[in-house]
Amino acid sequence: MLYDVIVIGAGITGAAVARELSRYELSVCVLEKGEDVCSGTTKANSAIIHAGYDALPGSMKAKMNVEGNRMFDELSKTLDFPFRRNGSFVVCLDENEKDGIRSLYDRGIKNGVTDMEILDGEGARALEKNLSEKTVSVLYAKTAGIVCPFKMNIAYAENAYENGADFFFNTEVEKISKNNDGTWLLSTNNGTYKTRVIVNAAGVYADKFHNMVSEKKLHITPRRGEYNLLDKTAGGIVDRTIFQLPTKKGKGVLVAPTVHGNVIVGPTSVETPDHEETRTTQEGIDFLTEKAVSCIPKLPMRQVITGFAGLRAHEDGGDFILGPADPEETFFDCAGIESPGLSSAPAIGVLVSGMIKDRLKAKEKASFKPERKDILNPANLSIEERNRLIKENPAYGRIICRCESVTEGEIIDAIRRPLGARSLDGIKRRTRAGMGRCQAGFCSPRVMEIICRETGLSLTDITKSGGDSKIVMCRTKGVRED
Amino acid sequence: MKDYDIVIVGGGPAGLAAAAAAKKAGSDSILIIERDRELGGILNQCIHNGFGLHTFKEELTGPEYAQRFIDEVLTLGIDYRLDTMVMDIAPDKTVTAMNRTDGMFQIKAKAVVLCMGCRERPRGALNIPGYRPAGIFSAGTAQRLVNIEGYMPGREVVILGSGDIGLIMARRMTLEGAIVKVVAEVMPYSGGLKRNIVQCLNDFDIPLLLSHTVIDIEGKEHIKAVTIAEVGPDRKPIKGTEVRYTCDTLLLSVGLIPENELSRNAGVEMNPVTNGPIVNESLETSIPGVFACGNVLHVHDLVDFVSEEAKKAGENAAAFVLGKAQEESGQKITLHGESGVRYTVPSHIDPKRLSDNLTVRFRVGDIYKDSYVSVYYGNERVRHVKKRIIAPGEMEQVVLLKDDLLKRPELTDITLKIEEA
């Protein structure tokens, strides 16, 4: 079939564009090389919604960030994903660097950021008591927030799907060519796909696809960022997102609460030629600890429950590239989407879908349903409501993940719902099963069993995150296959 | 759901022994709440032998050992709920639990016995650098996959940590045809029992590298190799000692953590060394009527000692609800561990409330050869026992006599020390 639009990549940008496109009378398809949505950059980042004072005035980053930020209150309700405007601090620890706070404030004003305030050390510590006593000046941005990037990405994708978009996973685009009639042909490991318009939301690979069709070359360098996640027992050490003012000695790291009550510390920033190099290093871990503790001296780094790394798609020009790839009018880039990409995704979705709608002269779709409901979380119910639910569906009475109190009902929902999970990571990102302090030690065999029962897969088919990431290899020698 | 006098949280070896003992001590209103589908706890996946040497004077497998206690609980007619999760224990001993058939329910208990056991430290807590591929398991998770589910995680195995489960799994994986290349232990001594080193590693020619750790994990989707390096006294890797081992499985046996989230929420005071509750001579926590025993109290090596400890906790819980518990005398003797003794269980005692003697259990922080375990009543050394070897991997005990303590009404402090020859 000939699609109106094919989006390459089911990360936050691709999913947001697909969802906004699904408002219109257009056939939309998303091709994703991973086994699930949220498999690349979106799954490993700071989970921060920036206020927008960071980017250079006039840049796409500044514009998209500030616009995107404003959309979150309503969007998080419509699409039902966790978001909290917790505010952010940029902390200056050195009297000589204090001017930097003022420059950031001025830049924020130019970018259209509201609700900013400059605090002195005392004023800042009155709000964040665990802040270093060396704090001399702080930029307080009240519009900054925190979000669950997995749930946001999944929500966008599910809503796009429910509004008619097709999704194909484990489908890697290998070649793009143009037919004589002006339509595009995408060759993948999973057959060929035809479309009028392409959206290139391929994250760290966006330059590769852009360069297939345009002579104005892009060049993306993945920047590896390492993070540490702390146990919920460390939650509450900070309420706001604490950034450090970049100084001549280098960039600091952020310390922030997550929407789920953990504490996140990171990132490092190391350029790598390897587009899949999501590894952590001892140097990185040491750097995170040193920097984070300089700002929050009491931060209990011994309570780390996991470390991970993500790759940011840094383009040489340093800005987002949004729009048609010269000379093609039907190939739209969403390239160079590094920080503040998550904050900007809602605005990018609207901007790029708008360009495509105009190009294809598409009409709004009367049947478009903007709302989407997340997996029911019984922990938010009263005992009476919970008991009614368990009576209706006993699976909500059985806890599978002890650390995060996730029930079998939630896991079944995660599998059965649109674009349902098929891997342990897929379940984890949708329900938090396995994301707690034991890091799936107890629940993984049980989750595997439920996936098998629900999907008919066998235990040896179950993966951590698709591809070759199988959990078990074969039966023990004493077991008869029957 | 009706109310029960005693709620036992956990149906593993501690919970079973505590329940049976409470019943035999006269309580008729006991409920065991177990989160798994069967009673027996982690013993169900411990299909190797070596259990019960102290309790039954014979060598049983884990399931056999558990079954003896399960049979007793069934014979005694003690109520239990399976597949039921305790969600909360309130300071007033209201226990909130949930399962598929009863939904969420509350029991106003008069006494609670904490028997939740422990969990394994995961990879994340170690913050090992490298990728995060499939094929990395805590040893107990692998044990469950192999022994209960009947699946092999892989064929080429490296084990980090020499805790007992890791050692047992080294042998188990070998018997299943896997190649266990090496066991690396960051400390200069093993965290497991000597007998497991001999029977699970030495007998199979599996090398144990002490003072070594994993410093890198390779493999983007599935684990392909690890790098192991020697560590110095500061436990930091020594440059130039790195060796790469290809593998498809990395098992971690790097420590056990008592599962005390419920205890903490209830407001039970905790011991930062054991990560278990602080208890008195009756194994009673800082909340009167809340008792603790087994691995939730402190990590044990031998289930026999868990059963023994749990029996006491069960008896004391019964005495508490029946109003038979000895009144507090007001004398409080605090126990201290010094010079190598990391902790003691219990932490404090009221000598009048002892039956006739008291077993004090403790662990040391290093290997001691030909040294003495000394007990001081105040400044007076009352015990000085020579031991050929004392190791962190083996729990130690001394027995205090009630009569001895009653003779010293002014005594406020007892200290356990390791003293060199």
XYZ file of N, CA, C and O in Angstrom, chain A residues 227-228 231 233 274-282 285-286 301-302 304-309 382-383 386-387 390-391 393-399 401-403 405 407-408 428 436-442 444-446 448-449 458-460 464-479 481, chain B residues 34-37 42 83-85 87 96 98-106 116 118-135 137-138 140-141 144-156 172 174-177 215-217 220-222 224 236-237 248-249 257 259 261 264:
600
model
N 24.373 7.849 33.550
C 23.513 8.222 34.673
C 23.603 7.201 35.797
O 23.921 6.044 35.547
N 23.297 7.645 36.986
C 23.063 6.738 38.114
C 21.663 7.009 38.639
O 21.233 8.169 38.723
N 18.006 4.664 44.855
C 16.827 4.058 45.487
C 15.859 5.139 45.957
O 16.235 6.264 46.234
N 14.657 5.340 48.724
C 15.005 5.789 50.082
C 15.808 7.091 50.043
O 15.870 7.805 51.032
N 30.658 5.303 17.927
C 29.800 4.119 17.942
C 28.365 4.531 18.268
O 28.091 5.073 19.329
N 27.438 4.252 17.335
C 26.052 4.700 17.505
C 25.249 3.843 18.479
O 24.063 4.070 18.670
N 25.872 2.828 19.033
C 25.160 1.964 19.984
C 25.948 1.833 21.284
O 25.747 0.900 22.045
N 26.848 2.763 21.544
C 27.772 2.563 22.669
C 27.161 2.997 23.996
O 27.639 3.943 24.635
N 26.149 2.285 24.415
C 25.463 2.682 25.640
C 26.072 1.990 26.852
O 25.384 1.319 27.615
N 27.364 2.157 27.012
C 27.998 1.516 28.172
C 28.388 2.553 29.209
O 28.570 3.724 28.892
N 28.514 2.087 30.421
C 28.999 2.969 31.482
C 30.471 2.677 31.728
O 30.988 1.637 31.323
N 31.145 3.612 32.366
C 32.576 3.464 32.615
C 32.879 3.842 34.060
O 32.108 4.574 34.690
N 33.987 3.367 34.556
C 34.375 3.727 35.921
C 34.636 5.234 36.017
O 34.235 5.872 36.987
N 31.316 6.994 36.257
C 30.686 6.819 37.568
C 31.380 7.722 38.596
O 30.732 8.387 39.406
N 32.713 7.758 38.546
C 33.462 8.594 39.492
C 33.146 10.074 39.274
O 33.002 10.838 40.231
N 25.307 8.383 47.505
C 25.643 7.680 46.262
C 25.773 6.166 46.469
O 25.835 5.410 45.506
N 25.827 5.730 47.721
C 25.871 4.280 47.970
C 24.523 3.628 47.683
O 24.425 2.415 47.604
N 22.834 3.717 45.007
C 22.597 3.539 43.574
C 21.940 2.181 43.350
O 22.383 1.178 43.908
N 20.849 2.157 42.574
C 20.277 0.849 42.228
C 20.599 0.452 40.794
O 20.546 -0.710 40.453
N 20.949 1.438 39.953
C 21.409 1.056 38.618
C 22.147 2.219 37.966
O 21.988 3.381 38.360
N 22.977 1.882 37.003
C 23.632 2.888 36.178
C 23.296 2.577 34.737
O 23.069 1.424 34.390
N 23.217 3.589 33.916
C 22.944 3.342 32.499
C 23.491 4.497 31.682
O 23.929 5.512 32.229
N 23.498 4.334 30.366
C 23.989 5.399 29.501
C 23.055 5.558 28.311
O 22.461 4.587 27.842
N -8.630 3.527 46.352
C -8.934 3.242 47.756
C -9.067 1.730 47.912
O -9.192 1.002 46.918
N -9.056 1.262 49.139
C -9.174 -0.187 49.377
C -10.479 -0.716 48.780
O -10.506 -1.773 48.157
N -10.244 -0.835 45.085
C -9.309 -1.886 44.736
C -9.973 -3.252 44.829
O -9.782 -4.123 43.976
N -10.762 -3.435 45.871
C -11.440 -4.720 46.043
C -12.490 -4.961 44.962
O -12.682 -6.092 44.524
N -10.478 -6.106 42.025
C -9.974 -7.484 42.168
C -11.111 -8.482 41.962
O -10.919 -9.547 41.383
N -12.294 -8.128 42.422
C -13.445 -8.998 42.224
C -13.743 -9.168 40.729
O -14.010 -10.261 40.246
N -11.542 -8.593 38.300
C -10.375 -9.193 37.661
C -9.338 -9.542 38.733
O -8.550 -8.702 39.144
N -9.370 -10.820 39.162
C -8.501 -11.232 40.280
C -7.013 -10.982 40.023
O -6.230 -10.941 40.976
N -6.628 -10.819 38.763
C -5.205 -10.598 38.467
C -4.683 -9.336 39.155
O -3.488 -9.214 39.419
N -5.577 -8.403 39.478
C -5.140 -7.190 40.175
C -4.892 -7.442 41.663
O -4.468 -6.554 42.383
N -5.171 -8.674 42.097
C -4.909 -9.010 43.494
C -3.590 -9.717 43.698
O -3.210 -10.036 44.813
N -2.883 -9.972 42.600
C -1.636 -10.728 42.710
C -0.447 -9.833 42.389
O -0.326 -9.318 41.278
N 0.422 -9.665 43.383
C 1.610 -8.841 43.182
C 2.689 -9.661 42.480
O 3.010 -10.774 42.905
N 5.715 -7.839 40.915
C 6.952 -7.123 41.262
C 6.786 -6.595 42.676
O 5.957 -5.731 42.940
N 7.584 -7.144 43.581
C 7.437 -6.793 44.994
C 7.945 -5.386 45.278
O 7.346 -4.659 46.062
N 9.054 -5.031 44.658
C 9.669 -3.745 45.002
C 8.767 -2.583 44.609
O 8.670 -1.597 45.320
N 5.476 -3.010 43.752
C 4.082 -3.431 43.954
C 3.271 -3.440 42.658
O 2.198 -2.848 42.582
N 1.005 -5.391 39.962
C 0.153 -6.584 39.959
C 0.173 -7.274 38.603
O 0.557 -6.686 37.580
N -0.291 -8.516 38.618
C -0.408 -9.286 37.384
C -1.369 -8.588 36.416
O -1.158 -8.609 35.208
N 8.752 -3.544 31.758
C 9.342 -2.663 32.776
C 8.998 -1.204 32.499
O 8.598 -0.472 33.397
N 12.640 -1.700 40.410
C 12.885 -1.357 41.813
C 14.255 -1.770 42.294
O 15.148 -2.040 41.501
N 14.366 -1.861 43.597
C 15.695 -2.044 44.170
C 16.273 -3.424 43.931
O 17.483 -3.572 43.926
N 15.440 -4.434 43.703
C 16.041 -5.756 43.440
C 16.326 -5.930 41.953
O 16.912 -6.929 41.547
N 15.925 -4.944 41.128
C 16.248 -4.941 39.699
C 15.866 -6.257 39.020
O 16.662 -6.873 38.325
N 14.626 -6.683 39.271
C 14.002 -7.801 38.553
C 14.449 -9.180 39.004
O 14.095 -10.174 38.393
N 15.234 -9.255 40.066
C 15.679 -10.563 40.557
C 14.519 -11.501 40.836
O 14.517 -12.654 40.425
N 13.514 -11.008 41.527
C 12.377 -11.855 41.886
C 11.365 -11.972 40.766
O 10.823 -13.029 40.516
N 11.432 -11.341 37.379
C 11.627 -11.654 35.964
C 11.132 -13.053 35.582
O 10.453 -13.180 34.561
N 11.392 -14.112 36.370
C 10.827 -15.412 35.956
C 9.294 -15.389 35.880
O 8.699 -16.016 35.003
N 8.664 -14.632 36.780
C 7.193 -14.587 36.782
C 6.677 -13.768 35.607
O 5.688 -14.129 34.970
N 8.190 -13.402 32.779
C 8.414 -14.235 31.590
C 7.273 -15.238 31.416
O 6.771 -15.451 30.308
N 6.883 -15.837 32.521
C 5.791 -16.812 32.491
C 4.497 -16.167 31.975
O 3.775 -16.754 31.165
N 7.413 -19.155 23.704
C 8.002 -20.062 24.677
C 9.082 -19.299 25.450
O 9.566 -18.259 25.006
N 9.444 -19.830 26.603
C 10.371 -19.124 27.486
C 11.694 -18.784 26.777
O 12.293 -17.740 27.025
N 12.110 -19.676 25.868
C 13.365 -19.424 25.172
C 13.232 -18.308 24.117
O 14.227 -17.874 23.562
N 15.160 -9.699 26.747
C 15.217 -8.525 27.607
C 14.722 -7.324 26.830
O 13.911 -6.545 27.300
N 15.222 -7.184 25.580
C 14.826 -6.030 24.781
C 14.959 -6.328 23.290
O 15.486 -5.529 22.540
N 14.478 -7.504 22.883
C 14.494 -7.860 21.472
C 15.849 -8.357 20.992
O 16.784 -8.514 21.787
N 15.936 -8.622 19.702
C 17.197 -9.049 19.093
C 17.738 -10.298 19.752
O 17.018 -11.270 19.982
N 18.996 -10.238 20.075
C 19.708 -11.392 20.613
C 19.686 -11.415 22.154
O 20.442 -12.141 22.775
N 18.809 -10.611 22.738
C 18.873 -10.473 24.208
C 18.022 -11.517 24.923
O 17.288 -11.215 25.849
N 18.135 -12.756 24.496
C 17.353 -13.847 25.105
C 17.741 -14.036 26.565
O 18.905 -13.900 26.935
N 16.749 -14.397 27.370
C 16.996 -14.545 28.800
C 17.522 -15.942 29.118
O 18.506 -16.090 29.837
N 16.851 -16.963 28.592
C 17.360 -18.322 28.800
C 17.701 -18.932 27.451
O 17.176 -18.527 26.416
N 18.608 -19.920 27.488
C 19.148 -20.445 26.246
C 18.445 -21.727 25.807
O 18.101 -21.896 24.648
N 18.242 -22.648 26.749
C 17.683 -23.944 26.394
C 17.182 -24.614 27.651
O 17.367 -24.114 28.744
N 16.574 -25.781 27.489
C 16.116 -26.527 28.653
C 17.302 -27.160 29.357
O 18.349 -27.376 28.753
N 17.132 -27.457 30.627
C 18.163 -28.234 31.318
C 18.130 -29.637 30.750
O 17.158 -30.047 30.126
N 19.203 -30.376 31.000
C 19.324 -31.654 30.286
C 18.277 -32.683 30.725
O 17.943 -33.585 29.995
N 17.764 -32.517 31.937
C 16.839 -33.527 32.436
C 15.391 -33.322 32.034
O 14.543 -34.111 32.391
N 15.099 -32.241 31.318
C 13.694 -31.910 31.080
C 13.231 -32.418 29.730
O 13.863 -32.176 28.710
N 10.881 -32.368 26.539
C 10.041 -31.399 25.828
C 8.702 -32.049 25.547
O 8.628 -33.031 24.825
N 2.053 -15.964 52.922
C 3.176 -16.282 52.036
C 2.920 -15.681 50.649
O 1.847 -15.858 50.083
N 3.919 -15.007 50.090
C 3.705 -14.344 48.799
C 3.858 -15.302 47.625
O 3.375 -15.044 46.538
N 4.545 -16.397 47.824
C 4.727 -17.339 46.721
C 3.577 -18.337 46.659
O 2.690 -18.309 47.500
N 3.647 -19.223 45.666
C 2.544 -20.153 45.457
C 2.604 -21.359 46.385
O 1.687 -22.149 46.438
N 12.608 -20.001 49.877
C 13.709 -20.181 48.945
C 14.227 -21.627 48.970
O 14.881 -22.071 48.038
N 0.213 -17.058 47.834
C 0.059 -16.069 46.771
C -0.538 -14.779 47.330
O -1.355 -14.129 46.685
N -0.155 -14.459 48.520
C -0.724 -13.322 49.237
C 0.405 -12.396 49.669
O 1.380 -12.846 50.251
N 0.264 -11.144 49.342
C 1.337 -10.181 49.610
C 0.939 -9.282 50.767
O -0.145 -8.703 50.754
N 1.061 -5.907 52.220
C 1.311 -4.597 51.633
C 1.801 -3.608 52.685
O 2.510 -2.659 52.374
N -1.990 -5.256 56.490
C -2.774 -5.153 55.265
C -2.159 -6.084 54.231
O -0.958 -6.002 53.975
N -2.972 -8.708 50.485
C -3.791 -8.767 49.280
C -3.543 -10.075 48.539
O -2.419 -10.551 48.468
N -4.619 -10.626 47.992
C -4.470 -11.748 47.068
C -5.643 -11.760 46.092
O -6.495 -10.872 46.135
N -5.652 -12.757 45.237
C -6.657 -12.788 44.173
C -8.065 -13.045 44.705
O -9.028 -12.513 44.167
N -8.194 -13.884 45.721
C -9.535 -14.273 46.164
C -10.089 -13.402 47.280
O -11.267 -13.081 47.292
N -9.247 -13.005 48.217
C -9.743 -12.193 49.337
C -9.665 -10.703 49.033
O -10.169 -9.896 49.804
N -9.010 -10.338 47.951
C -8.803 -8.917 47.678
C -7.835 -8.329 48.695
O -6.938 -9.014 49.185
N -8.048 -7.058 49.005
C -7.183 -6.414 49.983
C -7.874 -6.500 51.336
O -9.042 -6.143 51.465
N -7.170 -7.001 52.319
C -7.816 -7.178 53.627
C -6.872 -6.780 54.744
O -5.660 -6.706 54.558
N -7.479 -6.498 55.901
C -6.679 -6.080 57.056
C -6.931 -7.019 58.215
O -8.051 -7.471 58.436
N 10.402 -12.290 56.544
C 10.379 -12.013 55.097
C 11.638 -12.463 54.369
O 11.707 -12.381 53.147
N 15.417 -12.516 52.788
C 16.304 -11.507 52.227
C 16.267 -11.564 50.716
O 15.676 -12.465 50.138
N 16.858 -10.593 50.075
C 16.975 -10.604 48.613
C 18.445 -10.451 48.259
O 19.269 -10.085 49.090
N 18.733 -10.683 46.981
C 20.125 -10.593 46.540
C 20.450 -9.180 46.096
O 19.605 -8.479 45.535
N 21.686 -8.799 46.331
C 22.131 -7.499 45.808
C 22.225 -7.600 44.299
O 22.860 -8.508 43.775
N 21.617 -6.656 43.575
C 21.670 -6.742 42.115
C 22.914 -6.072 41.542
O 23.682 -5.423 42.255
N 23.084 -6.236 40.244
C 24.229 -5.637 39.557
C 24.271 -4.134 39.756
O 25.313 -3.548 39.986
N 23.100 -3.501 39.654
C 23.047 -2.050 39.716
C 23.678 -1.508 40.985
O 24.349 -0.478 40.965
N 23.471 -2.215 42.086
C 23.987 -1.740 43.366
C 25.511 -1.747 43.381
O 26.135 -1.023 44.147
N 26.120 -2.585 42.517
C 27.582 -2.636 42.448
C 28.114 -1.582 41.495
O 29.285 -1.234 41.531
N 27.221 -1.125 40.607
C 27.605 -0.145 39.606
C 28.805 -0.612 38.783
O 29.768 0.127 38.582
N 28.753 -1.855 38.316
C 29.830 -2.374 37.459
C 29.753 -1.661 36.113
O 28.693 -1.628 35.493
N 30.854 -1.091 35.654
C 30.813 -0.418 34.356
C 30.574 -1.414 33.226
O 30.796 -2.603 33.381
N 30.132 -0.866 32.073
C 29.944 -1.702 30.898
C 28.541 -1.592 30.352
O 27.790 -0.701 30.718
N 28.204 -2.526 29.473
C 26.873 -2.554 28.874
C 25.883 -3.214 29.828
O 26.265 -3.751 30.861
N 24.611 -3.166 29.433
C 23.567 -3.786 30.262
C 22.811 -4.835 29.454
O 21.618 -4.730 29.210
N 23.532 -5.860 29.008
C 22.909 -6.850 28.130
C 22.114 -7.894 28.912
O 22.163 -7.937 30.149
N 21.407 -8.756 28.192
C 20.795 -9.932 28.804
C 21.907 -10.902 29.181
O 23.012 -10.830 28.654
N 21.596 -11.813 30.077
C 22.579 -12.820 30.462
C 23.245 -12.548 31.798
O 24.154 -13.269 32.189
N 22.535 -12.375 35.769
C 21.533 -12.799 36.744
C 22.128 -12.771 38.142
O 23.309 -13.055 38.314
N 21.292 -12.498 39.118
C 21.739 -12.823 40.461
C 21.661 -14.348 40.560
O 20.851 -14.993 39.885
N 20.591 -16.430 42.653
C 19.327 -17.031 43.073
C 18.291 -17.035 41.961
O 17.490 -17.967 41.857
N 18.295 -15.992 41.127
C 17.372 -15.966 39.984
C 17.734 -17.090 39.018
O 16.866 -17.806 38.514
N 16.591 -20.362 40.374
C 15.164 -20.592 40.155
C 14.907 -21.045 38.712
O 14.161 -21.978 38.460
N 15.555 -20.352 37.748
C 15.348 -20.707 36.343
C 15.775 -22.146 36.074
O 15.095 -22.883 35.378
N 16.889 -22.548 36.647
C 17.413 -23.902 36.388
C 16.602 -24.943 37.149
O 16.131 -25.925 36.575
N 16.417 -24.711 38.448
C 15.859 -25.772 39.294
C 14.340 -25.830 39.288
O 13.772 -26.890 39.488
N 13.692 -24.703 39.108
C 12.221 -24.711 39.147
C 11.647 -24.698 37.733
O 10.784 -25.482 37.402
N 12.160 -23.765 36.901
C 11.600 -23.647 35.549
C 12.199 -24.682 34.607
O 11.593 -25.019 33.592
N 13.412 -25.146 34.895
C 14.045 -26.130 34.027
C 14.703 -25.547 32.789
O 14.713 -26.179 31.729
N 15.223 -24.339 32.903
C 15.897 -23.690 31.771
C 17.316 -23.265 32.142
O 17.564 -22.869 33.273
N 18.192 -23.326 31.164
C 19.583 -22.900 31.364
C 19.756 -21.468 30.870
O 19.419 -21.159 29.726
N 20.327 -20.609 31.701
C 20.595 -19.247 31.237
C 21.675 -19.222 30.158
O 21.627 -18.394 29.257
N 22.655 -20.127 30.247
C 23.717 -20.139 29.253
C 24.663 -21.294 29.496
O 24.389 -22.182 30.313
N 25.763 -21.266 28.760
C 26.685 -22.403 28.777
C 28.093 -22.045 29.254
O 28.877 -22.903 29.617
N 28.423 -20.769 29.135
C 29.775 -20.335 29.509
C 29.620 -19.293 30.606
O 29.129 -18.191 30.347
N 26.089 -26.451 40.259
C 24.843 -26.802 39.571
C 24.969 -26.617 38.055
O 24.567 -27.469 37.267
N 27.699 -26.540 36.348
C 28.670 -27.515 35.845
C 27.987 -28.866 35.623
O 28.173 -29.515 34.592
N 27.182 -29.274 36.591
C 26.485 -30.560 36.463
C 25.524 -30.557 35.278
O 25.235 -31.604 34.704
N 25.035 -29.376 34.908
C 24.133 -29.262 33.759
C 24.899 -29.121 32.447
O 24.316 -28.844 31.407
N 26.210 -29.238 32.509
C 26.989 -29.217 31.276
C 27.574 -27.870 30.908
O 28.206 -27.724 29.865
N 35.409 -5.577 35.993
C 35.519 -4.139 35.763
C 34.905 -3.704 34.431
O 34.822 -2.522 34.156
N 34.475 -4.676 33.623
C 33.807 -4.284 32.378
C 32.935 -5.433 31.886
O 33.278 -6.602 32.067
N 31.802 -5.065 31.302
C 30.881 -6.050 30.740
C 30.689 -5.719 29.269
O 30.352 -4.589 28.924
N 26.232 -5.930 23.525
C 25.175 -4.921 23.498
C 23.806 -5.535 23.741
O 22.990 -4.958 24.440
N 23.556 -6.702 23.159
C 22.257 -7.347 23.363
C 22.373 -8.472 24.379
O 21.624 -8.529 25.332
N 23.339 -9.376 24.133
C 23.587 -10.461 25.079
C 25.039 -10.381 25.524
O 25.902 -9.992 24.744
N 28.786 -10.957 26.172
C 29.770 -11.686 25.371
C 31.042 -11.960 26.148
O 31.734 -12.942 25.912
N 40.238 -1.159 44.740
C 40.232 -0.544 43.411
C 41.067 -1.428 42.476
O 42.082 -1.992 42.891
N 40.640 -1.537 41.202
C 41.363 -2.403 40.266
C 42.824 -1.972 40.082
O 43.126 -0.786 40.087
N 28.659 -16.299 28.236
C 27.301 -15.917 27.854
C 26.413 -15.724 29.084
O 25.225 -15.453 28.950
N 27.020 -15.892 30.243
C 26.259 -15.737 31.483
C 27.170 -15.163 32.560
O 28.307 -15.608 32.705
N 20.499 -8.960 51.203
C 19.974 -7.820 51.938
C 18.645 -8.219 52.580
O 17.710 -8.586 51.867
N 15.006 -8.175 53.742
C 13.903 -7.441 53.097
C 13.045 -6.745 54.143
O 12.043 -7.295 54.589
N 11.531 -3.582 54.043
C 10.719 -2.417 53.682
C 9.479 -2.330 54.585
O 9.118 -1.267 55.056
N 10.511 -1.237 58.138
C 10.830 0.195 58.188
C 9.563 1.032 58.193
O 9.445 1.968 58.970
